[in-house]
């Protein structure tokens, strides 16, 4: 990093900035937020949209402030009348090649292009020219891509490549025919796309959105022959409040349960219960692999986009994946078997919905392997954003709801399950149980602070009463690709690795509410608030270790038998397979730390 | 119709040759700067860029296919579809246009039953429009591969097309561009050599 400083003037204010800073960064110091579309502080500079142009004294043309460096004595103006007019023209030209369907667009009210048009006072469409027309790609179970709404800012291409390393998207063709999409213009379902949905967080318009399954769920809710059961993932409860004006990280578990009952769900269960179950199975699987010379390192398997990434990009590591299903699928399998039997319900009459921070969960639920109950175990998956939309559609005053409790018997959970929502949490939860299962001793402190944090790759050594095991935590798939490459090359050695696809873990999932205006996705302090919410819920729980959950003990006693037993094998474990097309990820030069 | 996918043994040989080419070039440069030359070489080998070749390049250079696809589609020079044996270019520059170039084009569309930018189902002819071939005094002009036809009237077209039908796919003149293999050679020399060559 360049430590040299320069002094420049922005709108008459003297600013001291790093010599390698851009004008946009320097303007932030002066308390100015220059309008922008294609810029993101954690992605490479594109200079594609030209919305952030500024006037620099002595330069003939306006320059894009996002990719122009500051210089000593530079005099910058960010809001002269000519400049404002030029910016407005640029946005008008973007609008010219954009559908006029704001009212019926998924991003209505939450669209950066719309906001700019509003801020710039664009009240009529002056330019009317030819418009591009491409088919909408609805092939993916998770993500819908409507190229007509794309303004070619390239943020999705960059996040897919630079943060996730997947490179499913690229610009193709040129000029007026330029389009963003997978190789060979194939449908997303036939590409290496892993459905992580980070592109849906970065897209400034409605070109990339989650597949909307709310209609399906409303149908089921109004069907009297169906018992509609719902489960909520850990990371949802600390983010669902954001669209209703709550601070990120506010614990709204009880309000969420109440809202779901008002919407008409017959039973409300907690994915955290099955997260506890996942820990029982996964911790024992780890101990089994350690004791019997199984494939190591063992990778966690809760993150479905990571699973698909492994299947496309690193098939030689498939045997290293834990065979445990994700908590969503464990819950799905139990609802239509254990719970149905207990309540005397027909599995066929149960409609199982899950609320997830994740777009890839939609794909996971639709995988053909996920039919342990001999029905589709989970019938519909809604993201946090979709649930917020349903609550608004129903006219519920979310902030005024009285907190309610989950239903029994799949609603009880421990602190270990809550932290599944944050990077490092699954590993920590597994250690809390594996330690006691391996040593027979009580843990004095259940917090494993060494695996917490937002660094891209973290490692620790854990002493299981004499046996030292090396563990690692990784989040973001570009980081994961790097870690796997180094493990393969023999440069890194671990026994157990937690992988979460999205930076920050599930709390930063592709299905979470988009940060409010002025806050970027991947904003560290924003994500830290969600993480703090999760750790607070954990620390307030009386029981913080999965194996001490009384309902977990009960389900093993009356239904499952033992962890890794035959019933578990059938209902709670799965297998993976090599997928085509084979993916090739490029290595990021340095580790991405949130 | 020739498919966009390879199926012949000949193609397998070309893929092996492409693979060897990349292995030879790999130590010289980084993957990114090697891509352009590799794509040129691929198009020379197959006369278009088949998907199998893209997949092979992706694996060998460790570059994502989406990225390679972006590169291919950016440049007009690269084709993802098999090229016709005889590519017809009809000039619609000003001089040719006023002296009946569009009537020539219409007649060709009728005769070949294809539109501009398409290839006949037998893979023999492709139809394209060009803006100027540089001999406006001889308008209207059309070019079939390397052969230039001047003062074309629509009535002459069936006979011209038949002469190529008789030669068939195997009789076509090579349109190879050797710029990558022989960087010292000019495009002109290369063309002149190529015109005489029959495969």
Short mmCIF file of N, CA, C and O in Angstrom, two decimals, chain A residues 348-394:
data_model
loop_
_atom_site.label_atom_id
_atom_site.label_comp_id
_atom_site.label_asym_id
_atom_site.label_seq_id
_atom_site.Cartn_x
_atom_site.Cartn_y
_atom_site.Cartn_z
N UNK A 348 -48.00 -37.50 2.19
CA UNK A 348 -48.43 -36.87 0.94
C UNK A 348 -49.21 -35.59 1.18
O UNK A 348 -49.29 -34.73 0.30
N UNK A 349 -49.81 -35.46 2.37
CA UNK A 349 -50.62 -34.27 2.62
C UNK A 349 -49.79 -33.12 3.20
O UNK A 349 -50.29 -32.03 3.41
N UNK A 350 -48.50 -33.40 3.47
CA UNK A 350 -47.65 -32.35 4.05
C UNK A 350 -46.99 -31.56 2.93
O UNK A 350 -46.44 -32.11 1.99
N UNK A 351 -47.08 -30.24 3.04
CA UNK A 351 -46.35 -29.37 2.13
C UNK A 351 -45.26 -28.69 2.95
O UNK A 351 -45.54 -27.95 3.89
N UNK A 352 -44.02 -28.97 2.60
CA UNK A 352 -42.90 -28.55 3.43
C UNK A 352 -42.17 -27.35 2.81
O UNK A 352 -41.69 -27.43 1.68
N UNK A 353 -42.12 -26.27 3.56
CA UNK A 353 -41.50 -25.03 3.07
C UNK A 353 -40.30 -24.70 3.95
O UNK A 353 -40.32 -24.99 5.15
N UNK A 354 -39.27 -24.13 3.37
CA UNK A 354 -38.17 -23.66 4.21
C UNK A 354 -37.85 -22.21 3.87
O UNK A 354 -38.00 -21.79 2.73
N UNK A 355 -37.44 -21.46 4.91
CA UNK A 355 -37.06 -20.07 4.73
C UNK A 355 -35.55 -19.99 4.90
O UNK A 355 -35.03 -20.32 5.97
N UNK A 356 -34.86 -19.59 3.86
CA UNK A 356 -33.40 -19.70 3.83
C UNK A 356 -32.77 -18.37 3.43
O UNK A 356 -33.36 -17.60 2.68
N UNK A 357 -31.54 -18.13 3.88
CA UNK A 357 -30.83 -16.92 3.45
C UNK A 357 -30.16 -17.11 2.09
O UNK A 357 -29.30 -16.34 1.71
N UNK A 358 -30.56 -18.15 1.37
CA UNK A 358 -29.73 -18.75 0.35
C UNK A 358 -30.54 -19.02 -0.91
O UNK A 358 -31.65 -19.53 -0.82
N UNK A 359 -29.99 -18.71 -2.08
CA UNK A 359 -30.67 -19.08 -3.33
C UNK A 359 -30.35 -20.52 -3.71
O UNK A 359 -31.19 -21.20 -4.31
N UNK A 360 -29.16 -20.99 -3.36
CA UNK A 360 -28.76 -22.35 -3.74
C UNK A 360 -29.59 -23.42 -3.06
O UNK A 360 -29.67 -24.55 -3.52
N UNK A 361 -30.23 -23.07 -1.94
CA UNK A 361 -31.09 -24.04 -1.24
C UNK A 361 -32.26 -24.46 -2.13
O UNK A 361 -32.80 -25.55 -1.97
N UNK A 362 -32.68 -23.58 -3.04
CA UNK A 362 -33.77 -23.93 -3.96
C UNK A 362 -33.32 -25.08 -4.85
O UNK A 362 -34.06 -26.01 -5.12
N UNK A 363 -32.08 -24.96 -5.32
CA UNK A 363 -31.50 -26.01 -6.16
C UNK A 363 -31.34 -27.30 -5.35
O UNK A 363 -31.68 -28.38 -5.81
N UNK A 364 -30.83 -27.15 -4.12
CA UNK A 364 -30.60 -28.33 -3.28
C UNK A 364 -31.89 -29.11 -3.05
O UNK A 364 -31.93 -30.33 -3.17
N UNK A 365 -32.97 -28.38 -2.73
CA UNK A 365 -34.24 -29.05 -2.45
C UNK A 365 -34.75 -29.81 -3.66
O UNK A 365 -35.47 -30.80 -3.53
N UNK A 366 -34.36 -29.35 -4.87
CA UNK A 366 -34.84 -29.99 -6.09
C UNK A 366 -33.93 -31.12 -6.57
O UNK A 366 -34.22 -31.77 -7.56
N UNK A 367 -32.82 -31.35 -5.85
CA UNK A 367 -31.92 -32.43 -6.27
C UNK A 367 -32.67 -33.77 -6.19
O UNK A 367 -33.38 -34.02 -5.22
N UNK A 368 -32.49 -34.63 -7.20
CA UNK A 368 -33.23 -35.90 -7.19
C UNK A 368 -32.89 -36.81 -6.01
O UNK A 368 -33.71 -37.64 -5.62
N UNK A 369 -31.71 -36.62 -5.39
CA UNK A 369 -31.36 -37.48 -4.25
C UNK A 369 -32.20 -37.16 -3.02
O UNK A 369 -32.25 -37.95 -2.08
N UNK A 370 -32.81 -35.97 -3.01
CA UNK A 370 -33.45 -35.50 -1.78
C UNK A 370 -34.89 -35.97 -1.66
O UNK A 370 -35.83 -35.19 -1.56
N UNK A 371 -35.04 -37.30 -1.72
CA UNK A 371 -36.38 -37.88 -1.62
C UNK A 371 -36.36 -39.03 -0.63
O UNK A 371 -36.88 -40.12 -0.90
N UNK A 372 -35.77 -38.80 0.53
CA UNK A 372 -35.62 -39.87 1.51
C UNK A 372 -36.97 -40.34 2.03
O UNK A 372 -37.14 -41.50 2.40
N UNK A 373 -37.95 -39.44 2.04
CA UNK A 373 -39.27 -39.79 2.55
C UNK A 373 -40.12 -40.42 1.45
O UNK A 373 -41.31 -40.61 1.62
N UNK A 374 -39.50 -40.68 0.31
CA UNK A 374 -40.13 -41.11 -0.94
C UNK A 374 -41.04 -40.04 -1.55
O UNK A 374 -41.75 -40.29 -2.51
N UNK A 375 -41.01 -38.83 -0.99
CA UNK A 375 -41.58 -37.64 -1.64
C UNK A 375 -40.44 -36.62 -1.73
O UNK A 375 -39.40 -36.82 -1.13
N UNK A 376 -40.67 -35.54 -2.47
CA UNK A 376 -39.69 -34.45 -2.41
C UNK A 376 -39.67 -33.97 -0.96
O UNK A 376 -40.71 -33.53 -0.44
N UNK A 377 -38.52 -34.07 -0.29
CA UNK A 377 -38.49 -33.80 1.15
C UNK A 377 -38.86 -32.35 1.48
O UNK A 377 -39.56 -32.10 2.45
N UNK A 378 -38.36 -31.41 0.67
CA UNK A 378 -38.72 -30.00 0.87
C UNK A 378 -39.42 -29.54 -0.42
O UNK A 378 -38.85 -29.64 -1.50
N UNK A 379 -40.65 -29.06 -0.30
CA UNK A 379 -41.42 -28.74 -1.50
C UNK A 379 -41.12 -27.36 -2.05
O UNK A 379 -41.17 -27.15 -3.25
N UNK A 380 -40.87 -26.39 -1.18
CA UNK A 380 -40.59 -25.03 -1.67
C UNK A 380 -39.59 -24.36 -0.74
O UNK A 380 -39.64 -24.55 0.47
N UNK A 381 -38.69 -23.59 -1.33
CA UNK A 381 -37.71 -22.85 -0.55
C UNK A 381 -37.90 -21.37 -0.84
O UNK A 381 -37.94 -20.95 -2.00
N UNK A 382 -38.06 -20.59 0.21
CA UNK A 382 -38.16 -19.14 0.06
C UNK A 382 -36.92 -18.49 0.65
O UNK A 382 -36.44 -18.91 1.71
N UNK A 383 -36.43 -17.46 -0.01
CA UNK A 383 -35.32 -16.71 0.56
C UNK A 383 -35.87 -15.72 1.58
O UNK A 383 -37.07 -15.47 1.64
N UNK A 384 -34.96 -15.16 2.38
CA UNK A 384 -35.36 -14.14 3.35
C UNK A 384 -36.11 -13.00 2.64
O UNK A 384 -37.12 -12.50 3.14
N UNK A 385 -35.61 -12.61 1.47
CA UNK A 385 -36.26 -11.52 0.72
C UNK A 385 -37.70 -11.88 0.35
O UNK A 385 -38.60 -11.05 0.44
N UNK A 386 -37.90 -13.13 -0.08
CA UNK A 386 -39.26 -13.52 -0.48
C UNK A 386 -40.21 -13.53 0.72
O UNK A 386 -41.36 -13.15 0.60
N UNK A 387 -39.69 -14.00 1.88
CA UNK A 387 -40.56 -14.00 3.06
C UNK A 387 -40.94 -12.57 3.44
O UNK A 387 -42.11 -12.29 3.75
N UNK A 388 -39.96 -11.66 3.39
CA UNK A 388 -40.27 -10.26 3.70
C UNK A 388 -41.37 -9.75 2.78
O UNK A 388 -42.29 -9.04 3.20
N UNK A 389 -41.29 -10.16 1.50
CA UNK A 389 -42.31 -9.74 0.53
C UNK A 389 -43.68 -10.29 0.89
O UNK A 389 -44.69 -9.59 0.84
N UNK A 390 -43.72 -11.57 1.30
CA UNK A 390 -45.01 -12.17 1.67
C UNK A 390 -45.61 -11.46 2.87
O UNK A 390 -46.82 -11.25 2.94
N UNK A 391 -44.75 -11.11 3.84
CA UNK A 391 -45.24 -10.43 5.04
C UNK A 391 -45.85 -9.08 4.65
O UNK A 391 -46.91 -8.69 5.14
N UNK A 392 -45.19 -8.40 3.71
CA UNK A 392 -45.72 -7.11 3.26
C UNK A 392 -47.01 -7.29 2.46
O UNK A 392 -47.96 -6.52 2.63
N UNK A 393 -47.04 -8.32 1.61
CA UNK A 393 -48.25 -8.59 0.83
C UNK A 393 -49.45 -8.83 1.74
O UNK A 393 -50.56 -8.40 1.46
N UNK A 394 -49.19 -9.55 2.85
CA UNK A 394 -50.28 -9.89 3.76
C UNK A 394 -50.67 -8.71 4.64
O UNK A 394 -51.64 -8.79 5.40
#
